[in-house]
Short mmCIF file of C-alpha atoms in Angstrom, two decimals:
data_model
loop_
_atom_site.label_atom_id
_atom_site.label_comp_id
_atom_site.label_asym_id
_atom_site.label_seq_id
_atom_site.Cartn_x
_atom_site.Cartn_y
_atom_site.Cartn_z
CA MET A 1 126.65 53.25 77.32
CA ALA A 2 125.38 56.35 79.17
CA ALA A 3 123.92 59.63 77.91
CA VAL A 4 122.50 62.68 79.55
CA VAL A 5 119.02 63.35 78.45
CA THR A 6 117.66 66.28 80.41
CA GLU A 7 118.78 69.31 82.32
CA ASN A 8 117.16 71.22 85.35
CA GLY A 9 115.75 68.20 87.12
CA SER A 10 114.03 64.92 86.48
CA GLU A 11 112.67 64.23 89.93
CA ASP A 12 110.37 61.37 89.01
CA ILE A 13 110.03 58.94 86.08
CA ASP A 14 107.23 56.61 85.06
CA ILE A 15 107.52 54.25 82.14
CA LEU A 16 104.60 52.74 80.22
CA PRO A 17 104.53 49.08 79.11
CA SER A 18 105.07 50.42 75.60
CA GLY A 19 108.51 51.91 76.53
CA LEU A 20 107.28 55.47 76.59
CA ALA A 21 108.62 57.24 79.68
CA PHE A 22 107.34 60.45 81.41
CA ILE A 23 109.73 62.62 83.30
CA SER A 24 108.77 65.41 85.79
CA SER A 25 111.15 68.26 85.45
CA GLY A 26 111.83 71.74 87.12
CA LEU A 27 110.83 70.99 90.73
CA LYS A 28 111.13 73.90 93.02
CA TYR A 29 111.22 72.52 96.60
CA PRO A 30 112.03 74.39 99.90
CA GLY A 31 115.68 73.86 100.83
CA MET A 32 116.67 72.33 97.49
CA PRO A 33 118.79 73.91 94.70
CA ASN A 34 117.20 74.92 91.44
CA PHE A 35 119.15 76.07 88.41
CA ALA A 36 116.16 77.54 86.64
CA PRO A 37 114.06 79.20 89.30
CA ASP A 38 112.09 81.38 86.87
CA GLU A 39 111.04 78.72 84.43
CA PRO A 40 107.85 76.70 84.96
CA GLY A 41 108.12 72.88 85.47
CA GLN A 42 107.47 70.54 82.53
CA ILE A 43 106.71 67.00 81.71
CA PHE A 44 109.01 65.32 79.25
CA LEU A 45 108.57 62.24 77.11
CA ILE A 46 111.21 59.82 76.00
CA ASP A 47 110.73 56.67 73.76
CA LEU A 48 112.99 53.98 75.14
CA ASN A 49 112.42 51.84 72.00
CA GLU A 50 114.60 54.23 69.96
CA PRO A 51 118.36 53.54 69.55
CA ASN A 52 119.24 56.92 70.71
CA PRO A 53 116.35 58.19 72.78
CA ARG A 54 115.83 61.92 72.92
CA VAL A 55 113.44 63.73 75.18
CA GLN A 56 110.66 66.14 74.10
CA ALA A 57 108.59 68.46 76.29
CA LEU A 58 104.90 67.61 76.24
CA ASN A 59 102.51 70.47 75.34
CA ILE A 60 99.80 71.05 77.97
CA SER A 61 96.30 71.98 77.00
CA ASP A 62 95.08 75.56 77.43
CA GLY A 63 93.06 76.38 80.63
CA PHE A 64 95.75 74.97 82.89
CA ASP A 65 97.95 77.35 84.74
CA LYS A 66 101.35 76.41 83.14
CA ALA A 67 103.18 79.29 84.68
CA SER A 68 102.90 77.94 88.25
CA PHE A 69 103.33 74.28 87.20
CA ASN A 70 105.71 72.73 89.71
CA PRO A 71 105.65 68.88 89.23
CA HIS A 72 106.92 66.47 91.69
CA GLY A 73 105.88 62.75 91.90
CA ILE A 74 104.07 61.21 88.89
CA SER A 75 102.16 57.98 88.14
CA THR A 76 100.29 56.69 85.12
CA PHE A 77 97.09 54.62 84.75
CA ILE A 78 95.90 52.80 81.67
CA ASP A 79 92.11 52.38 81.45
CA GLU A 80 90.30 49.46 79.92
CA ASP A 81 89.94 51.32 76.56
CA HIS A 82 93.75 51.82 76.61
CA THR A 83 93.58 55.58 77.43
CA VAL A 84 96.64 56.73 79.43
CA TYR A 85 96.19 59.14 82.24
CA LEU A 86 99.07 60.85 84.00
CA TYR A 87 98.58 62.06 87.62
CA VAL A 88 101.07 64.66 88.78
CA VAL A 89 101.76 65.90 92.33
CA ASN A 90 101.93 69.75 91.65
CA HIS A 91 103.04 72.47 93.97
CA PRO A 92 101.64 75.66 92.51
CA HIS A 93 102.72 78.58 94.81
CA MET A 94 104.16 75.99 97.13
CA LYS A 95 100.91 74.33 97.87
CA SER A 96 99.96 70.74 96.95
CA THR A 97 97.47 69.57 94.55
CA VAL A 98 97.13 66.41 92.19
CA GLU A 99 96.55 67.10 88.61
CA LYS A 100 94.94 64.52 86.28
CA PHE A 101 95.89 64.62 82.56
CA LYS A 102 95.00 62.58 79.56
CA PHE A 103 97.91 61.60 77.39
CA GLU A 104 97.34 62.18 73.60
CA GLU A 105 100.11 59.93 72.16
CA LYS A 106 99.78 61.13 68.38
CA GLN A 107 99.85 64.79 69.43
CA ARG A 108 102.39 64.27 72.08
CA SER A 109 100.41 66.44 74.46
CA LEU A 110 98.68 66.29 77.85
CA VAL A 111 95.00 67.34 78.18
CA HIS A 112 94.23 68.65 81.64
CA LEU A 113 91.09 67.06 83.10
CA LYS A 114 90.93 68.06 86.72
CA THR A 115 92.65 69.35 89.82
CA ILE A 116 92.29 67.29 93.10
CA LYS A 117 92.58 69.02 96.46
CA HIS A 118 91.79 67.77 99.97
CA GLU A 119 92.66 68.57 103.48
CA LEU A 120 94.70 65.37 103.83
CA LEU A 121 96.55 66.00 100.49
CA LYS A 122 99.03 68.54 101.87
CA SER A 123 102.87 68.47 101.58
CA LEU A 124 102.58 65.71 99.00
CA ASN A 125 105.61 64.11 97.48
CA ASP A 126 104.74 61.03 95.34
CA ILE A 127 101.77 59.12 94.09
CA VAL A 128 100.76 55.70 92.81
CA VAL A 129 97.50 55.35 90.86
CA LEU A 130 95.64 52.04 91.02
CA GLY A 131 92.40 52.81 89.52
CA PRO A 132 90.48 55.43 87.38
CA GLU A 133 90.01 57.62 90.45
CA GLN A 134 91.97 55.78 93.22
CA PHE A 135 95.41 56.51 94.38
CA TYR A 136 97.79 56.50 97.26
CA ALA A 137 99.91 59.59 97.95
CA MET A 138 102.76 60.32 100.28
CA ARG A 139 102.80 63.29 102.62
CA ASP A 140 106.47 63.98 103.42
CA HIS A 141 106.01 66.54 106.17
CA TYR A 142 103.30 67.11 108.75
CA PHE A 143 103.97 70.91 108.94
CA THR A 144 104.05 73.26 105.92
CA ASN A 145 106.10 76.09 107.62
CA PHE A 146 109.78 75.55 106.64
CA PHE A 147 111.05 76.19 110.24
CA LEU A 148 108.48 73.79 111.74
CA VAL A 149 109.45 71.20 109.14
CA LEU A 150 113.15 71.44 110.39
CA LEU A 151 111.83 71.04 113.96
CA GLU A 152 109.80 68.08 112.78
CA ILE A 153 112.90 66.42 111.26
CA ILE A 154 115.15 67.18 114.25
CA MET A 155 112.66 65.69 116.73
CA ASP A 156 111.76 62.77 114.50
CA LEU A 157 108.09 63.12 115.08
CA ARG A 158 106.93 60.51 112.65
CA TRP A 159 103.84 62.17 111.85
CA THR A 160 103.84 61.63 108.03
CA TYR A 161 101.65 59.14 106.23
CA VAL A 162 100.22 57.46 103.22
CA VAL A 163 96.89 58.78 102.10
CA PHE A 164 94.31 56.89 100.09
CA TYR A 165 92.13 58.97 97.82
CA SER A 166 88.91 58.18 95.95
CA PRO A 167 85.97 60.44 94.98
CA GLY A 168 83.99 58.84 97.75
CA GLU A 169 86.51 58.39 100.51
CA VAL A 170 89.79 60.00 101.53
CA LYS A 171 91.75 58.57 104.54
CA VAL A 172 95.16 57.90 106.13
CA ALA A 173 95.98 54.36 105.02
CA ALA A 174 99.33 53.93 106.89
CA LYS A 175 101.17 56.19 109.24
CA GLY A 176 104.38 56.42 111.40
CA PHE A 177 106.79 57.66 108.87
CA SER A 178 109.56 60.06 109.54
CA SER A 179 109.31 61.50 106.04
CA ALA A 180 107.15 59.57 103.70
CA ASN A 181 108.60 59.88 100.19
CA GLY A 182 108.45 57.58 97.19
CA ILE A 183 105.66 54.98 96.67
CA THR A 184 104.98 52.30 94.20
CA VAL A 185 103.11 48.96 93.81
CA SER A 186 104.13 45.35 93.25
CA LEU A 187 103.56 43.68 89.99
CA ASP A 188 100.67 41.60 91.35
CA LYS A 189 99.16 44.85 92.89
CA LYS A 190 99.00 43.15 96.41
CA TYR A 191 101.75 45.10 98.11
CA ILE A 192 102.70 48.80 98.32
CA TYR A 193 106.27 49.75 98.65
CA ALA A 194 106.68 53.10 100.47
CA ALA A 195 110.07 54.87 101.06
CA ASP A 196 110.80 56.71 104.41
CA VAL A 197 113.68 58.89 103.28
CA THR A 198 115.02 60.11 106.65
CA ALA A 199 114.69 56.70 108.26
CA GLN A 200 116.51 55.27 105.36
CA ASN A 201 114.16 52.37 104.75
CA ILE A 202 111.38 50.91 102.64
CA HIS A 203 108.07 49.78 104.19
CA VAL A 204 106.53 46.76 102.57
CA LEU A 205 102.70 47.19 103.14
CA LYS A 206 99.90 44.73 102.30
CA LYS A 207 96.90 46.24 100.37
CA HIS A 208 93.45 45.20 101.67
CA GLU A 209 90.14 45.36 99.84
CA ASN A 210 89.11 48.46 101.80
CA TRP A 211 92.32 50.06 100.78
CA ASP A 212 93.80 50.10 104.18
CA LEU A 213 97.49 49.17 104.43
CA THR A 214 99.18 46.96 107.09
CA GLN A 215 103.03 46.64 107.48
CA VAL A 216 104.54 43.36 106.40
CA LYS A 217 108.21 44.30 106.88
CA VAL A 218 110.78 47.16 106.67
CA ILE A 219 113.86 47.02 104.60
CA HIS A 220 116.67 49.13 105.88
CA LEU A 221 118.99 50.58 103.26
CA GLY A 222 121.34 52.86 105.15
CA THR A 223 121.02 55.65 102.64
CA LEU A 224 118.43 58.38 102.09
CA VAL A 225 115.92 56.53 99.82
CA ASP A 226 113.83 58.75 97.52
CA ASN A 227 111.52 57.40 94.72
CA LEU A 228 110.93 53.71 94.15
CA THR A 229 110.06 51.84 90.85
CA VAL A 230 109.44 48.22 90.03
CA ASP A 231 111.20 46.27 87.31
CA PRO A 232 108.37 45.09 84.95
CA ASP A 233 110.33 41.86 84.20
CA THR A 234 111.40 40.78 87.62
CA GLY A 235 109.42 42.71 90.17
CA ASP A 236 112.68 44.10 91.73
CA ILE A 237 112.55 47.36 93.47
CA TRP A 238 114.84 50.10 92.14
CA ALA A 239 115.55 53.02 94.40
CA GLY A 240 117.00 56.41 93.65
CA CYS A 241 118.99 57.32 96.73
CA HIS A 242 121.05 60.27 98.31
CA PRO A 243 124.17 59.10 99.93
CA ASN A 244 124.75 62.52 101.60
CA GLY A 245 121.72 64.57 102.55
CA MET A 246 123.61 67.59 103.90
CA LYS A 247 125.25 68.10 100.42
CA LEU A 248 121.65 68.33 99.05
CA LEU A 249 120.61 70.96 101.59
CA ILE A 250 123.88 73.02 101.62
CA TYR A 251 124.77 72.97 97.93
CA ASN A 252 128.37 73.44 96.85
CA PRO A 253 129.16 73.11 93.11
CA GLU A 254 132.77 72.25 94.08
CA ASP A 255 131.60 69.40 96.26
CA PRO A 256 128.18 68.42 94.90
CA PRO A 257 125.68 65.78 96.16
CA GLY A 258 126.42 62.38 94.75
CA SER A 259 124.04 59.81 93.36
CA GLU A 260 123.13 56.20 94.32
CA VAL A 261 120.82 53.61 92.76
CA LEU A 262 119.95 50.47 94.69
CA ARG A 263 118.18 47.42 93.55
CA ILE A 264 116.29 45.12 95.99
CA ARG A 265 115.68 41.53 94.86
CA ASN A 266 113.51 39.01 96.54
CA VAL A 267 111.52 41.72 98.26
CA LEU A 268 109.15 39.40 100.23
CA SER A 269 111.87 36.90 101.32
CA GLU A 270 113.46 36.89 104.80
CA LYS A 271 116.74 38.29 103.41
CA PRO A 272 116.08 40.58 100.34
CA LYS A 273 119.22 41.01 98.34
CA ILE A 274 120.39 44.71 98.08
CA SER A 275 122.87 45.64 95.45
CA THR A 276 124.33 49.01 94.28
CA GLU A 277 123.68 49.38 90.62
CA TYR A 278 125.01 52.87 90.04
CA GLY A 279 127.12 55.26 92.15
CA ASN A 280 128.68 58.61 91.40
CA ASN A 281 130.28 61.43 93.52
CA GLY A 282 128.34 64.11 91.59
CA SER A 283 130.76 64.45 88.67
CA VAL A 284 128.12 62.97 86.21
CA ILE A 285 124.82 63.47 87.95
CA GLN A 286 123.92 65.04 91.28
CA GLY A 287 121.13 64.19 93.71
CA SER A 288 119.54 61.01 92.19
CA SER A 289 115.93 60.74 93.10
CA VAL A 290 114.61 57.94 90.91
CA ALA A 291 115.82 54.97 88.87
CA SER A 292 113.43 53.17 86.50
CA VAL A 293 114.11 50.24 84.16
CA TYR A 294 112.69 48.97 80.90
CA HIS A 295 114.06 45.76 79.35
CA GLY A 296 117.75 46.30 80.14
CA LYS A 297 117.55 50.08 79.89
CA LEU A 298 117.95 52.41 82.79
CA LEU A 299 116.81 55.95 83.37
CA ILE A 300 118.19 57.73 86.39
CA GLY A 301 116.52 61.04 87.46
CA THR A 302 117.55 63.80 89.77
CA VAL A 303 115.91 66.44 91.90
CA PHE A 304 117.40 69.39 90.15
CA HIS A 305 120.17 68.18 87.90
CA LYS A 306 120.54 65.99 84.74
CA ALA A 307 118.87 62.71 83.87
CA LEU A 308 121.07 59.85 82.70
CA TYR A 309 120.06 57.05 80.26
CA CYS A 310 122.14 53.81 80.54
CA LEU A 311 122.16 50.27 79.21
CA PHE A 312 122.79 47.47 81.79
#
């Protein structure tokens, strides 16, 4: 079974333990196609417990600039009192901020609480929240000028990094990435998994008490790996990937970018098992950026195209 659940992008997905999934949609990103350039971004919600899940757009509280909302990576945090917070990497006017929202489940709405800015929080891509005010974020380019970014990619400068943020301290926690992209955390919270899209690999990083990260290993995938999620049942990594990067940058509707979903089992072993769980030439979904699972159900998101719901 497979069904399309959104249009106009579903760049990142985060699923709560309850089965409610948040989807960021409408990303406008330099060099990437966009089918609705004049529409602001949105956060959608889908309940994976329903037999035929349907998405609904979440209303955002007044006082937040919804017109310039341009959501990228997202991450949830559940507090001790069971309050759900959603953190969103936002690119208003092509800048980078992190927005903190409180999720009101009954009202199906988001209450904006604060905007986080910092000198190190530039050109952000993804985020993983590990405490009420603590998170890691991925800086995917050192430069913000588009032409300098191209030069950075061509020269493979490896100047991008993982940033740790808390109200009392902001620092580079790990560096040396060609283009730091998706990030997530292991089930036991001891390891951070960080994708390097242009290097086509995943860095497994050990998290220390001072929030520094040290490299344990690198898993090479041989494809452009975007966002990462962890299966809540098994701890496996699921990766949304781009089998052909040039088709993303030079978009041709007659020959669209394909989609690829990889699963990495036994992550910490000497030989992790890598398997292809989904592949498509672009006839169904184009530009897969994330794959997230919940008890035998799979959501595949894309940078600018549709999202796909599957049973596996």
